[in-house]
mmCIF file of C-alpha atoms and ligand atoms in Angstrom:
data_model
loop_
_atom_site.group_PDB
_atom_site.id
_atom_site.type_symbol
_atom_site.label_atom_id
_atom_site.label_comp_id
_atom_site.label_asym_id
_atom_site.label_seq_id
_atom_site.Cartn_x
_atom_site.Cartn_y
_atom_site.Cartn_z
ATOM 1 C CA UNK E 1 0.000 0.000 0.000
ATOM 2 C CA UNK E 2 1.449 3.371 -0.953
ATOM 3 C CA UNK E 3 1.495 6.000 1.739
ATOM 4 C CA UNK E 4 0.387 9.599 1.225
ATOM 5 C CA UNK E 5 2.964 12.328 0.917
ATOM 6 C CA UNK E 6 2.741 15.739 2.503
ATOM 7 C CA UNK E 7 4.021 19.199 1.624
ATOM 8 C CA UNK E 8 6.631 21.067 3.650
ATOM 9 C CA UNK E 9 3.872 23.505 4.662
ATOM 10 C CA UNK E 10 1.754 20.580 5.951
ATOM 11 C CA UNK E 11 4.615 19.435 8.156
ATOM 12 C CA UNK E 12 5.372 22.954 9.348
ATOM 13 C CA UNK E 13 1.713 23.541 10.314
ATOM 14 C CA UNK E 14 1.531 20.264 12.255
ATOM 15 C CA UNK E 15 4.723 21.096 14.165
ATOM 16 C CA UNK E 16 3.504 24.650 14.837
ATOM 17 C CA UNK E 17 0.367 23.262 16.518
ATOM 18 C CA UNK E 18 2.443 21.638 19.316
ATOM 19 C CA UNK E 19 2.984 23.455 22.635
ATOM 20 C CA UNK E 20 6.471 24.962 22.607
ATOM 21 C CA UNK E 21 8.614 27.510 24.419
ATOM 22 C CA UNK E 22 11.143 29.470 22.374
ATOM 23 C CA UNK E 23 14.703 29.024 23.611
ATOM 24 C CA UNK E 24 17.055 28.650 20.647
ATOM 25 C CA UNK E 25 18.211 30.945 17.861
ATOM 26 C CA UNK E 26 16.352 29.284 14.995
ATOM 27 C CA UNK E 27 16.574 28.600 12.125
ATOM 28 C CA UNK E 28 20.277 27.852 12.256
ATOM 29 C CA UNK E 29 22.387 28.788 9.212
ATOM 30 C CA UNK E 30 23.765 26.519 6.510
ATOM 31 C CA UNK E 31 27.384 26.986 5.453
ATOM 32 C CA UNK E 32 28.849 26.038 2.091
ATOM 33 C CA UNK E 33 32.230 24.340 2.421
ATOM 34 C CA UNK E 34 34.062 25.644 -0.659
ATOM 35 C CA UNK E 35 37.478 24.230 0.230
ATOM 36 C CA UNK E 36 36.371 20.767 1.304
ATOM 37 C CA UNK E 37 33.997 20.613 -1.690
ATOM 38 C CA UNK E 38 36.958 21.242 -4.010
ATOM 39 C CA UNK E 39 39.156 18.749 -2.109
ATOM 40 C CA UNK E 40 36.523 15.993 -2.169
ATOM 41 C CA UNK E 41 34.701 16.568 -5.473
ATOM 42 C CA UNK E 42 31.261 17.009 -3.897
ATOM 43 C CA UNK E 43 29.033 19.978 -3.090
ATOM 44 C CA UNK E 44 29.318 19.989 0.719
ATOM 45 C CA UNK E 45 27.246 22.072 3.130
ATOM 46 C CA UNK E 46 27.182 22.085 6.929
ATOM 47 C CA UNK E 47 23.919 22.778 8.783
ATOM 48 C CA UNK E 48 25.039 24.635 11.875
ATOM 49 C CA UNK E 49 22.932 23.218 14.690
ATOM 50 C CA UNK E 50 25.949 23.822 16.905
ATOM 51 C CA UNK E 51 24.768 27.446 16.677
ATOM 52 C CA UNK E 52 21.363 27.021 18.324
ATOM 53 C CA UNK E 53 22.431 29.602 20.894
ATOM 54 C CA UNK E 54 22.380 29.354 24.697
ATOM 55 C CA UNK E 55 25.445 28.009 26.535
ATOM 56 C CA UNK E 56 27.405 27.028 23.392
ATOM 57 C CA UNK E 57 24.370 25.601 21.569
ATOM 58 C CA UNK E 58 23.876 22.153 20.076
ATOM 59 C CA UNK E 59 21.108 19.872 18.838
ATOM 60 C CA UNK E 60 19.312 19.496 22.189
ATOM 61 C CA UNK E 61 18.150 23.109 22.321
ATOM 62 C CA UNK E 62 15.517 22.398 19.659
ATOM 63 C CA UNK E 63 13.963 19.413 21.421
ATOM 64 C CA UNK E 64 14.113 21.230 24.761
ATOM 65 C CA UNK E 65 11.586 23.703 23.356
ATOM 66 C CA UNK E 66 8.931 20.945 23.401
ATOM 67 C CA UNK E 67 10.219 19.174 26.494
ATOM 68 C CA UNK E 68 10.225 22.377 28.529
ATOM 69 C CA UNK E 69 6.695 23.226 27.361
ATOM 70 C CA UNK E 70 5.653 19.825 28.701
ATOM 71 C CA UNK E 71 7.462 20.514 31.989
ATOM 72 C CA UNK E 72 5.799 23.931 32.350
ATOM 73 C CA UNK E 73 2.356 22.464 31.597
ATOM 74 C CA UNK E 74 2.874 19.998 34.483
ATOM 75 C CA UNK E 75 3.091 22.935 36.904
ATOM 76 C CA UNK E 76 6.610 21.919 37.992
ATOM 77 C CA UNK E 77 8.622 24.165 40.272
ATOM 78 C CA UNK E 78 11.827 22.129 39.908
ATOM 79 C CA UNK E 79 13.270 19.935 37.139
ATOM 80 C CA UNK E 80 15.257 16.693 37.407
ATOM 81 C CA UNK E 81 17.350 15.242 34.608
ATOM 82 C CA UNK E 82 19.591 12.172 34.616
ATOM 83 C CA UNK E 83 22.331 11.639 32.044
ATOM 84 C CA UNK E 84 26.072 10.926 31.594
ATOM 85 C CA UNK E 85 28.435 13.309 33.419
ATOM 86 C CA UNK E 86 30.045 14.385 30.144
ATOM 87 C CA UNK E 87 26.705 15.074 28.463
ATOM 88 C CA UNK E 88 26.008 17.937 26.066
ATOM 89 C CA UNK E 89 22.356 17.469 26.907
ATOM 90 C CA UNK E 90 23.007 18.251 30.593
ATOM 91 C CA UNK E 91 24.640 21.563 29.681
ATOM 92 C CA UNK E 92 21.880 22.628 27.295
ATOM 93 C CA UNK E 93 19.150 21.520 29.716
ATOM 94 C CA UNK E 94 20.718 23.639 32.459
ATOM 95 C CA UNK E 95 20.789 26.613 30.085
ATOM 96 C CA UNK E 96 17.116 26.086 29.171
ATOM 97 C CA UNK E 97 16.115 25.769 32.853
ATOM 98 C CA UNK E 98 17.890 29.052 33.610
ATOM 99 C CA UNK E 99 16.082 30.769 30.742
ATOM 100 C CA UNK E 100 12.767 29.657 32.231
ATOM 101 C CA UNK E 101 13.773 30.504 35.795
ATOM 102 C CA UNK E 102 13.368 26.893 36.967
ATOM 103 C CA UNK E 103 15.897 25.176 39.272
ATOM 104 C CA UNK E 104 17.377 21.921 37.962
ATOM 105 C CA UNK E 105 18.855 18.876 39.688
ATOM 106 C CA UNK E 106 21.242 17.034 37.366
ATOM 107 C CA UNK E 107 21.710 13.369 38.249
ATOM 108 C CA UNK E 108 24.943 12.589 36.447
ATOM 109 C CA UNK E 109 26.492 9.166 35.946
ATOM 110 C CA UNK E 110 30.234 9.502 36.427
ATOM 111 C CA UNK E 111 33.198 8.632 38.648
ATOM 112 C CA UNK E 112 33.704 10.815 41.712
ATOM 113 C CA UNK E 113 37.068 11.875 40.259
ATOM 114 C CA UNK E 114 35.571 12.919 36.855
ATOM 115 C CA UNK E 115 37.568 15.848 35.532
ATOM 116 C CA UNK E 116 35.615 19.094 36.010
ATOM 117 C CA UNK E 117 36.036 20.230 32.427
ATOM 118 C CA UNK E 118 33.938 20.706 29.304
ATOM 119 C CA UNK E 119 30.219 20.146 29.833
ATOM 120 C CA UNK E 120 30.511 19.353 33.545
ATOM 121 C CA UNK E 121 32.308 22.638 34.129
ATOM 122 C CA UNK E 122 29.547 24.424 32.182
ATOM 123 C CA UNK E 123 26.861 22.705 34.312
ATOM 124 C CA UNK E 124 28.510 24.057 37.458
ATOM 125 C CA UNK E 125 28.982 27.555 36.007
ATOM 126 C CA UNK E 126 25.332 27.573 34.916
ATOM 127 C CA UNK E 127 24.370 26.621 38.466
ATOM 128 C CA UNK E 128 22.668 23.223 38.244
ATOM 129 C CA UNK E 129 22.577 21.194 41.466
ATOM 130 C CA UNK E 130 24.859 18.369 40.369
ATOM 131 C CA UNK E 131 24.614 14.921 41.959
ATOM 132 C CA UNK E 132 27.439 12.803 40.587
ATOM 133 C CA UNK E 133 26.647 9.089 41.016
ATOM 134 C CA UNK E 134 28.944 6.186 40.204
ATOM 135 C CA UNK E 135 26.181 4.034 38.648
ATOM 136 C CA UNK E 136 27.060 0.730 36.907
ATOM 137 C CA UNK E 137 25.052 1.474 33.754
ATOM 138 C CA UNK E 138 23.155 4.207 31.916
ATOM 139 C CA UNK E 139 19.944 2.280 32.568
ATOM 140 C CA UNK E 140 20.299 2.843 36.334
ATOM 141 C CA UNK E 141 19.766 6.551 35.760
ATOM 142 C CA UNK E 142 15.970 6.198 35.421
ATOM 143 C CA UNK E 143 15.729 4.755 38.930
ATOM 144 C CA UNK E 144 18.152 7.336 40.361
ATOM 145 C CA UNK E 145 16.057 10.149 38.841
ATOM 146 C CA UNK E 146 12.848 8.617 40.245
ATOM 147 C CA UNK E 147 14.450 8.579 43.709
ATOM 148 C CA UNK E 148 15.341 12.287 43.481
ATOM 149 C CA UNK E 149 11.793 13.049 42.295
ATOM 150 C CA UNK E 150 10.372 11.186 45.355
ATOM 151 C CA UNK E 151 12.767 13.011 47.665
ATOM 152 C CA UNK E 152 11.708 16.427 46.288
ATOM 153 C CA UNK E 153 8.029 15.512 46.522
ATOM 154 C CA UNK E 154 8.510 14.548 50.161
ATOM 155 C CA UNK E 155 9.859 18.076 50.682
ATOM 156 C CA UNK E 156 6.654 19.555 49.248
ATOM 157 C CA UNK E 157 8.147 20.467 45.847
ATOM 158 C CA UNK E 158 6.548 19.853 42.418
ATOM 159 C CA UNK E 159 9.348 18.084 40.503
ATOM 160 C CA UNK E 160 9.264 17.116 36.817
ATOM 161 C CA UNK E 161 11.500 14.353 35.441
ATOM 162 C CA UNK E 162 12.780 15.349 32.016
ATOM 163 C CA UNK E 163 13.741 11.690 31.451
ATOM 164 C CA UNK E 164 10.168 10.483 31.718
ATOM 165 C CA UNK E 165 8.320 13.131 29.647
ATOM 166 C CA UNK E 166 6.441 12.063 26.511
ATOM 167 C CA UNK E 167 8.555 14.432 24.425
ATOM 168 C CA UNK E 168 11.950 13.028 25.530
ATOM 169 C CA UNK E 169 12.552 10.890 22.446
ATOM 170 C CA UNK E 170 9.870 12.213 20.127
ATOM 171 C CA UNK E 171 11.059 15.806 20.653
ATOM 172 C CA UNK E 172 14.481 14.876 19.266
ATOM 173 C CA UNK E 173 12.820 13.460 16.142
ATOM 174 C CA UNK E 174 10.580 16.516 15.714
ATOM 175 C CA UNK E 175 13.737 18.622 15.940
ATOM 176 C CA UNK E 176 15.225 16.995 12.853
ATOM 177 C CA UNK E 177 11.933 16.987 10.933
ATOM 178 C CA UNK E 178 12.047 20.745 11.397
ATOM 179 C CA UNK E 179 15.750 20.892 10.591
ATOM 180 C CA UNK E 180 15.153 18.930 7.370
ATOM 181 C CA UNK E 181 12.626 21.599 6.300
ATOM 182 C CA UNK E 182 15.134 24.333 7.124
ATOM 183 C CA UNK E 183 17.765 22.592 4.991
ATOM 184 C CA UNK E 184 15.396 22.512 1.994
ATOM 185 C CA UNK E 185 14.512 26.195 2.519
ATOM 186 C CA UNK E 186 18.101 27.330 2.896
ATOM 187 C CA UNK E 187 19.416 25.397 -0.115
ATOM 188 C CA UNK E 188 16.561 26.393 -2.467
ATOM 189 C CA UNK E 189 17.842 29.961 -3.151
ATOM 190 C CA UNK E 190 21.154 28.343 -4.242
ATOM 191 C CA UNK E 191 19.270 26.111 -6.692
ATOM 192 C CA UNK E 192 20.201 23.022 -4.661
ATOM 193 C CA UNK E 193 18.382 20.045 -3.168
ATOM 194 C CA UNK E 194 20.212 17.686 -0.821
ATOM 195 C CA UNK E 195 21.052 14.277 -2.280
ATOM 196 C CA UNK E 196 22.423 12.994 1.025
ATOM 197 C CA UNK E 197 22.207 14.203 4.626
ATOM 198 C CA UNK E 198 24.585 12.869 7.305
ATOM 199 C CA UNK E 199 24.113 13.207 11.044
ATOM 200 C CA UNK E 200 25.696 11.866 14.207
ATOM 201 C CA UNK E 201 22.819 9.991 15.778
ATOM 202 C CA UNK E 202 22.108 6.959 17.916
ATOM 203 C CA UNK E 203 18.620 6.958 16.392
ATOM 204 C CA UNK E 204 16.499 9.882 17.586
ATOM 205 C CA UNK E 205 17.800 12.601 15.267
ATOM 206 C CA UNK E 206 18.011 10.082 12.439
ATOM 207 C CA UNK E 207 14.354 9.148 13.055
ATOM 208 C CA UNK E 208 13.160 12.685 12.283
ATOM 209 C CA UNK E 209 15.188 12.876 9.073
ATOM 210 C CA UNK E 210 13.874 9.489 7.902
ATOM 211 C CA UNK E 211 10.306 10.539 8.719
ATOM 212 C CA UNK E 212 10.596 13.900 6.934
ATOM 213 C CA UNK E 213 12.095 12.249 3.855
ATOM 214 C CA UNK E 214 9.297 9.685 3.706
ATOM 215 C CA UNK E 215 6.499 12.151 4.495
ATOM 216 C CA UNK E 216 7.730 14.499 1.754
ATOM 217 C CA UNK E 217 8.352 11.613 -0.666
ATOM 218 C CA UNK E 218 11.918 12.718 -1.431
ATOM 219 C CA UNK E 219 14.705 10.507 -2.779
ATOM 220 C CA UNK E 220 17.415 11.970 -0.521
ATOM 221 C CA UNK E 221 19.598 9.490 1.422
ATOM 222 C CA UNK E 222 19.687 10.156 5.160
ATOM 223 C CA UNK E 223 22.488 8.483 7.044
ATOM 224 C CA UNK E 224 22.987 8.265 10.801
ATOM 225 C CA UNK E 225 26.476 7.623 12.075
ATOM 226 C CA UNK E 226 26.045 6.119 15.522
ATOM 227 C CA UNK E 227 28.695 7.131 18.038
ATOM 228 C CA UNK E 228 27.025 5.593 21.102
ATOM 229 C CA UNK E 229 26.868 1.913 21.991
ATOM 230 C CA UNK E 230 24.228 -0.558 23.275
ATOM 231 C CA UNK E 231 21.555 0.519 20.833
ATOM 232 C CA UNK E 232 19.898 -0.900 17.745
ATOM 233 C CA UNK E 233 19.681 2.321 15.720
ATOM 234 C CA UNK E 234 17.525 0.669 13.028
ATOM 235 C CA UNK E 235 14.671 -0.453 15.278
ATOM 236 C CA UNK E 236 15.085 2.493 17.639
ATOM 237 C CA UNK E 237 14.958 5.064 14.821
ATOM 238 C CA UNK E 238 11.978 3.296 13.227
ATOM 239 C CA UNK E 239 10.049 3.244 16.552
ATOM 240 C CA UNK E 240 10.891 6.884 17.245
ATOM 241 C CA UNK E 241 9.969 7.985 13.711
ATOM 242 C CA UNK E 242 6.613 6.227 14.013
ATOM 243 C CA UNK E 243 5.942 7.810 17.411
ATOM 244 C CA UNK E 244 6.695 11.231 15.884
ATOM 245 C CA UNK E 245 4.425 10.434 12.905
ATOM 246 C CA UNK E 246 1.609 9.559 15.330
ATOM 247 C CA UNK E 247 2.129 12.801 17.255
ATOM 248 C CA UNK E 248 1.976 14.802 14.005
ATOM 249 C CA UNK E 249 -0.994 12.721 12.802
ATOM 250 C CA UNK E 250 0.865 11.631 9.653
ATOM 251 C CA UNK E 251 -0.245 8.430 7.913
ATOM 252 C CA UNK E 252 3.372 7.419 7.385
ATOM 253 C CA UNK E 253 5.332 4.495 8.804
ATOM 254 C CA UNK E 254 9.085 4.072 8.646
ATOM 255 C CA UNK E 255 10.367 0.486 8.863
ATOM 256 C CA UNK E 256 13.792 -0.487 10.271
ATOM 257 C CA UNK E 257 14.771 -1.515 6.698
ATOM 258 C CA UNK E 258 14.268 2.089 5.587
ATOM 259 C CA UNK E 259 16.743 3.373 8.176
ATOM 260 C CA UNK E 260 20.330 3.857 7.010
ATOM 261 C CA UNK E 261 22.650 3.749 9.998
ATOM 262 C CA UNK E 262 26.238 2.735 10.578
ATOM 263 C CA UNK E 263 28.334 1.836 13.622
ATOM 264 C CA UNK E 264 31.512 1.635 11.543
ATOM 265 C CA UNK E 265 33.074 4.838 12.855
ATOM 266 C CA UNK E 266 32.556 4.487 16.622
ATOM 267 C CA UNK E 267 36.044 2.941 17.092
ATOM 268 C CA UNK E 268 36.728 1.317 20.485
ATOM 269 C CA UNK E 269 33.598 2.848 22.049
ATOM 270 C CA UNK E 270 31.484 5.811 23.074
ATOM 271 C CA UNK E 271 33.545 8.849 24.010
ATOM 272 C CA UNK E 272 36.893 7.339 22.994
ATOM 273 C CA UNK E 273 38.466 9.475 20.259
ATOM 274 C CA UNK E 274 39.492 7.755 17.014
ATOM 275 C CA UNK E 275 42.365 8.768 14.673
ATOM 276 C CA UNK E 276 39.907 9.147 11.762
ATOM 277 C CA UNK E 277 37.578 11.251 13.907
ATOM 278 C CA UNK E 278 40.451 13.508 14.920
ATOM 279 C CA UNK E 279 41.604 13.774 11.282
ATOM 280 C CA UNK E 280 38.058 14.862 10.391
ATOM 281 C CA UNK E 281 38.150 17.478 13.176
ATOM 282 C CA UNK E 282 41.415 18.849 11.748
ATOM 283 C CA UNK E 283 40.098 18.814 8.151
ATOM 284 C CA UNK E 284 36.918 20.766 8.979
ATOM 285 C CA UNK E 285 38.764 23.176 11.286
ATOM 286 C CA UNK E 286 41.644 23.868 8.921
ATOM 287 C CA UNK E 287 39.731 23.956 5.631
ATOM 288 C CA UNK E 288 36.445 25.577 6.804
ATOM 289 C CA UNK E 289 37.023 26.993 10.316
ATOM 290 C CA UNK E 290 34.264 24.669 11.547
ATOM 291 C CA UNK E 291 35.087 23.082 14.893
ATOM 292 C CA UNK E 292 33.713 19.558 15.439
ATOM 293 C CA UNK E 293 33.949 17.438 18.585
ATOM 294 C CA UNK E 294 35.708 14.121 19.313
ATOM 295 C CA UNK E 295 32.671 12.219 20.704
ATOM 296 C CA UNK E 296 29.933 12.717 18.092
ATOM 297 C CA UNK E 297 30.485 15.024 15.135
ATOM 298 C CA UNK E 298 34.167 14.228 14.474
ATOM 299 C CA UNK E 299 33.379 10.505 14.172
ATOM 300 C CA UNK E 300 30.282 11.208 12.060
ATOM 301 C CA UNK E 301 32.320 13.450 9.773
ATOM 302 C CA UNK E 302 34.922 10.657 9.492
ATOM 303 C CA UNK E 303 32.073 8.445 8.257
ATOM 304 C CA UNK E 304 30.969 11.034 5.731
ATOM 305 C CA UNK E 305 34.523 11.580 4.438
ATOM 306 C CA UNK E 306 35.027 7.825 4.112
ATOM 307 C CA UNK E 307 31.718 7.420 2.239
ATOM 308 C CA UNK E 308 32.754 10.202 -0.162
ATOM 309 C CA UNK E 309 36.185 8.630 -0.745
ATOM 310 C CA UNK E 310 34.583 5.214 -1.369
ATOM 311 C CA UNK E 311 32.010 6.669 -3.806
ATOM 312 C CA UNK E 312 29.015 5.811 -1.575
ATOM 313 C CA UNK E 313 28.353 9.546 -1.889
ATOM 314 C CA UNK E 314 28.870 10.053 -5.627
ATOM 315 C CA UNK E 315 31.140 12.752 -6.990
ATOM 316 C CA UNK E 316 29.292 16.012 -7.622
ATOM 317 C CA UNK E 317 26.479 15.190 -5.157
ATOM 318 C CA UNK E 318 25.021 17.883 -2.925
ATOM 319 C CA UNK E 319 25.575 16.578 0.590
ATOM 320 C CA UNK E 320 24.647 18.162 3.913
ATOM 321 C CA UNK E 321 26.378 17.369 7.191
ATOM 322 C CA UNK E 322 24.348 18.338 10.266
ATOM 323 C CA UNK E 323 26.665 19.720 12.930
ATOM 324 C CA UNK E 324 24.948 18.729 16.169
ATOM 325 C CA UNK E 325 27.393 20.578 18.466
ATOM 326 C CA UNK E 326 29.274 19.062 21.404
ATOM 327 C CA UNK E 327 32.489 21.082 21.182
ATOM 328 C CA UNK E 328 33.040 21.315 24.991
ATOM 329 C CA UNK E 329 34.291 17.695 24.718
ATOM 330 C CA UNK E 330 37.346 19.033 22.879
ATOM 331 C CA UNK E 331 38.572 20.302 26.221
ATOM 332 C CA UNK E 332 38.015 17.021 28.078
ATOM 333 C CA UNK E 333 39.908 15.153 25.333
ATOM 334 C CA UNK E 334 42.715 17.699 24.927
ATOM 335 C CA UNK E 335 45.571 15.235 25.594
ATOM 336 C CA UNK E 336 44.497 12.812 22.854
ATOM 337 C CA UNK E 337 43.964 15.655 20.398
ATOM 338 C CA UNK E 338 47.341 17.288 21.075
ATOM 339 C CA UNK E 339 49.058 13.880 20.741
ATOM 340 C CA UNK E 340 47.272 13.352 17.423
ATOM 341 C CA UNK E 341 48.273 16.771 16.062
ATOM 342 C CA UNK E 342 51.903 16.115 17.069
ATOM 343 C CA UNK E 343 51.876 12.656 15.442
ATOM 344 C CA UNK E 344 50.452 14.081 12.205
ATOM 345 C CA UNK E 345 53.054 16.876 12.226
ATOM 346 C CA UNK E 346 55.885 14.375 12.771
ATOM 347 C CA UNK E 347 54.515 12.188 9.960
ATOM 348 C CA UNK E 348 54.373 15.166 7.584
ATOM 349 C CA UNK E 349 57.948 16.183 8.511
ATOM 350 C CA UNK E 350 59.204 12.631 7.847
ATOM 351 C CA UNK E 351 57.452 12.612 4.466
ATOM 352 C CA UNK E 352 59.045 15.963 3.501
ATOM 353 C CA UNK E 353 62.477 14.661 4.547
ATOM 354 C CA UNK E 354 62.029 11.474 2.504
ATOM 355 C CA UNK E 355 61.140 13.511 -0.596
ATOM 356 C CA UNK E 356 64.165 15.869 -0.166
HETATM 357 C C1 PLP D 1 26.677 16.582 19.793
HETATM 358 C C2 PLP D 1 25.716 15.456 19.681
HETATM 359 N N1 PLP D 1 25.515 14.909 18.478
HETATM 360 C C3 PLP D 1 24.666 13.872 18.312
HETATM 361 C C4 PLP D 1 23.981 13.323 19.384
HETATM 362 C C5 PLP D 1 23.091 12.133 19.133
HETATM 363 O O1 PLP D 1 21.783 12.471 19.212
HETATM 364 P P1 PLP D 1 20.616 11.347 18.994
HETATM 365 O O2 PLP D 1 21.223 10.030 19.277
HETATM 366 O O3 PLP D 1 19.611 11.762 19.986
HETATM 367 O O4 PLP D 1 20.167 11.507 17.594
HETATM 368 C C6 PLP D 1 24.163 13.857 20.661
HETATM 369 C C7 PLP D 1 23.434 13.247 21.802
HETATM 370 O O5 PLP D 1 23.694 13.371 22.919
HETATM 371 C C8 PLP D 1 25.052 14.957 20.826
HETATM 372 O O6 PLP D 1 25.260 15.504 22.031
#
């Protein structure tokens, strides 16, 4: 059975009907990468969702606009959010809470001796109440958050768990449905349509792109480069896309087979920098003055560069890389990055010597 397709205006109107608080600087710009395009033989653009605004920006600021509306509607007087200690999401959530004048308890999974750098430093500067817990797994966070919620309730507060809201996952998919529409709008005056869109995603952001593509009936390839572990991005993205379709009342389903995701660039694991990821950081920084991060966007860009070199993205194609932010991790990974720059410099010097 063929599914109906929708116009961009249809999708925009359905998104506009959802309760939302404005927090980010949207739409974010798109940047043409003239040097990398010439180097690689493609027409490369970067969608700058690292520039969503508050507290260094990043992809979470968009979905927080729906999640915070949900929190406000609950009548909460305090927010609770549980996530990894190094999380970009924690930083952006603290920024959003400050903008709304709501206190926030961050339940962070990390070792007691976690370096106070990058996002964690930002959380403290922004003034979240940080509770650092040495939990065995990410999945223990839900219970830890529930305990803090109970504790606050016992004190007569009205807490809201940002982990348990309906918009937690679906909001991240709505964010990229909207971003997809922005990409089409921003490329149109240049006479371009994307032929491929790449994003660092464990499934949620990818879900929105896959849904938008299907709802609009476009032939664009959307590719998620997963930089986190323990997930099935195919099923997860399909489930999340279908939940977002239901919320927007779209008669569209996205199957796991329609999801294009890869784990090939994660390296030894989540948060561990890879040589290819660091090479991608240097390429984007040095050729385009775009700063990526070692945990998400550097690895995703390594995937994109590899797909271009292998012809999976054909020569001449218009390709968009969504920069989802995360740069504070550069500062927590400074030793590995400096070592990598020195190794590359030494390699280049040896090559020059050999040629002389
Ligand atoms: C910078 C950055 N990029 C990408 C992602 C992945 O987002 P998702 O898996 O929700 O699509 C995250 C999530 O934390 C992130 O912080």
